Amino acid sequence: MKQKIYRIKNLSCANCAQKVEEYLTKQDEIHRAVINFTNSSLQIKYKDEELEIVELERRIHTMNSDNVKLEALDVHQMSMKQSIWTKESVNLLIRILISGILAIGGFIVFLALKQWNMADMHYPFWELGKLSGNTRELTLFWSEFAVMITAFLLVGYDIGWKVIKGFKKPSTMLNENFLMFMAALGAIAIGNFFEGALVLILAQVGQLFEKISVTKSRNAVIDAINLRPSNANLIVGNDIHVVEPSSLNVNDFIEIRVGETIPVDGVVVRGSGSLNTMSLTGESRPVHVGQDDAVMSGTTLIEGSLVLRVEHTFENSKIAKLIELVMNSGSNKGVMESFLQKFAKWYTPIVISLALLVFIIFPFAAGGWVDNWTQGLYIALTFLTVGCPCAILVAVPIAYFCGAGLASKNKIIIKGSNYLEGLLRISEVITDKTGTLTKGEFTVIEENVINGTKDDFINILLAMESRSNHPIAISLKTIYKDTVISAKVQDFQEIAGFGLKAIYNKNEVLVGGQKLLLKEGIEYPQPNEYGTEIYVVLNKKVIGYIVLGDMVKDDSTIFIKTLKDQGVKVTMLTGDGAKNAEHIGHSLGIDNVVSNLLPDEKVAYVEEAKKKNKYSTIYIGDGINDAACIISSDVGVAMGGIGSDVSVDNADIVIMNDQPSKLIDAQKIAKATRLRAIVNIVIALMIKVGLMIFALIIGKVNPSFPALLVAVLGDTGLTIVCIIYSSLLIRKKITPTHKDIHEDKCTKDHCHPH
Ligand code: ADP
Ligand code: MG
């Protein structure tokens, strides 16, 4: 399936975004379309061939009257800050200012001319007859109309035009533009010229501020994760050209200077230095690199200087992947978001019906709540402005966007708001052992050569392990790094969950645990130590074994304890033998340890648990031979960061360093985010209902009160407040769970700084 990302311009509101999204998803060629209003991006998954931009635009124009423009977006552009003052927004601001001065200035002048008598100001067009013969009043009426209608048109002609075009597209007609324009037009009709002009001015101010604050919160997310790649210093002969990372080709040579972020993945061909890999791995310790070392884009050179050979183009580099992940983190919608989208569809028609009802019933029924039908119309117009669903639609997504941004800042990538929601109520956390709870850095704690020399034993072991990428293999390669392998293995097979099998010097060799030997029907001796046993079998006979010990991460203890305190069931799954697994499980306080599992049995366990559990079943692993578990759980968490493609692709949440306790931090972020989303939505609804009640009451008590203006202010102001309140989330400090315990232990007399 092909995926493309576009920048989508000129969409006027979240409501329109939702409709475009639904419309596009219904297209035959398109599997799914998601608009991230915050990020003004459109993400399309095509079934096979992609559509041309012109064709996409054409189709959008058939259902949406905004002059939508699309632009293919590459990852580099996605990571750039957007400027707040674009040509369009400056234009709009100028129009707002001129029409504002005109309207307010005009209002004061006419008020003076009418001898500061507010009550006498308004004549609906249909009551103009009352003024016949009164030349002064008539002149005032028409000249005020002329001034205000000029301001009205100047600031609102584009809205009006969209509304007129919208009549041809009834399914999407009822949007913010329509409601505001009708309210303004209504105000003009009943003679409230100034109010009519001001409604449109405020609506535009609202849209402008909304755009600005959305852009600002998006920029804040970009700032927080600090992932903007620097330019690249391309070496051409003896010269250095400064170019954009996206223009680099594989095998180009680039120079990296101190303080620069590595723009693309590459290999060091000259020089050496230390890299800060914080942004990718969350690890604060610098990593030293020299000749022939691979370096990942996104890391920063803090000391030394390097010349790199480009190994991946920018788009295929780690940094691009990360940017893409972070900037699209909202693409899976959570329950709350989907619910509100459905709700918003009903909200507007309901409020409009209420408005109609007020208009029809009020002047006549209920003993005449208001004196005349003009007043009833006025209250109905106020209802119309309250009918804008914008705040309701923006409130939750913006909170989640900022929540995902906060998570990224804390080195946790969350791929959708549904996963953030999934952390709120957890039934069971299932964890992998090796590399997840333990460091996955093995040491040899027992060594026993039964047949032949130790050298032969180690030689065979290493020849086998050199072909594997299992944590066991990686450790053994480091432990025995001085051994020179004398012969190569043939017909190498890695049997997941069991071990390795191959032909070595025409002999059949097996390397693996007791399970492998049982399967092959081979007798084996029992070691003395607790640990992961690795037997070497030559022609069906054990020639020796080693026992590997692995250390539990400092972090795991607090991770498990916190989960248990929350009443979450914790299960450890492992392919390791029962003895060792129970030993480690016990030391961490895990009650439920399932050992001797093959990879597919682990998946079966996860599937089964998912059926039994009421709330989310979470799997956390290191992504090495447990990708299937990560996929099949409700929320799959991969640790060890962006380094491993497998985990990044399959996981719902990626923890960029090796600390499982980051999951607890993610949970804290999920709670903070949900709180903001709920506060936003509750306040939005309360203010909206409040405004309607207010309009009803004030309409009776003080008919000349400009309730319509209060409603417009309330509505647009509300949206902006929601956005700002959400974007403050990015600044929130999340205390790392692991550190928490450290600080708890720290008393006044005994304090060991980290
Ligand atoms: P875990 O659940 O601890 O991640 P795996 O399912 O990856 O374990 O592996 C299970 C067992 O298979 C190991 O404990 C080991 O006995 C054996 N094994 C797997 N890969 C290797 C290897 N490269 N070398 C030796 N033994 C291996
Ligand atoms: Mg594993």
Short mmCIF file of C-alpha atoms in Angstrom, two decimals, residues 1-4 6 23-33 43-51 59:
data_model
loop_
_atom_site.label_atom_id
_atom_site.label_comp_id
_atom_site.label_asym_id
_atom_site.label_seq_id
_atom_site.Cartn_x
_atom_site.Cartn_y
_atom_site.Cartn_z
CA MET A 1 0.00 0.00 0.00
CA LYS A 2 1.32 3.36 -0.98
CA GLN A 3 1.26 6.30 1.33
CA LYS A 4 1.61 9.96 0.48
CA TYR A 6 0.45 16.45 1.34
CA TYR A 23 -15.13 12.22 1.29
CA LEU A 24 -11.62 11.19 0.28
CA THR A 25 -11.78 7.93 2.19
CA LYS A 26 -14.87 7.03 0.16
CA GLN A 27 -12.97 7.38 -3.13
CA ASP A 28 -12.31 4.09 -4.91
CA GLU A 29 -8.57 4.59 -5.22
CA ILE A 30 -8.11 5.55 -1.62
CA HIS A 31 -7.89 3.23 1.31
CA ARG A 32 -7.80 5.88 4.00
CA ALA A 33 -7.35 9.61 4.22
CA GLN A 43 -2.08 11.65 4.69
CA ILE A 44 -3.46 9.28 2.09
CA LYS A 45 -3.05 5.54 1.92
CA TYR A 46 -3.78 4.47 -1.66
CA LYS A 47 -5.05 1.06 -2.62
CA ASP A 48 -2.51 0.90 -5.46
CA GLU A 49 -1.79 3.79 -7.80
CA GLU A 50 -1.70 7.26 -6.37
CA LEU A 51 -3.81 10.11 -7.74
CA ARG A 59 -12.34 16.11 -6.51
#
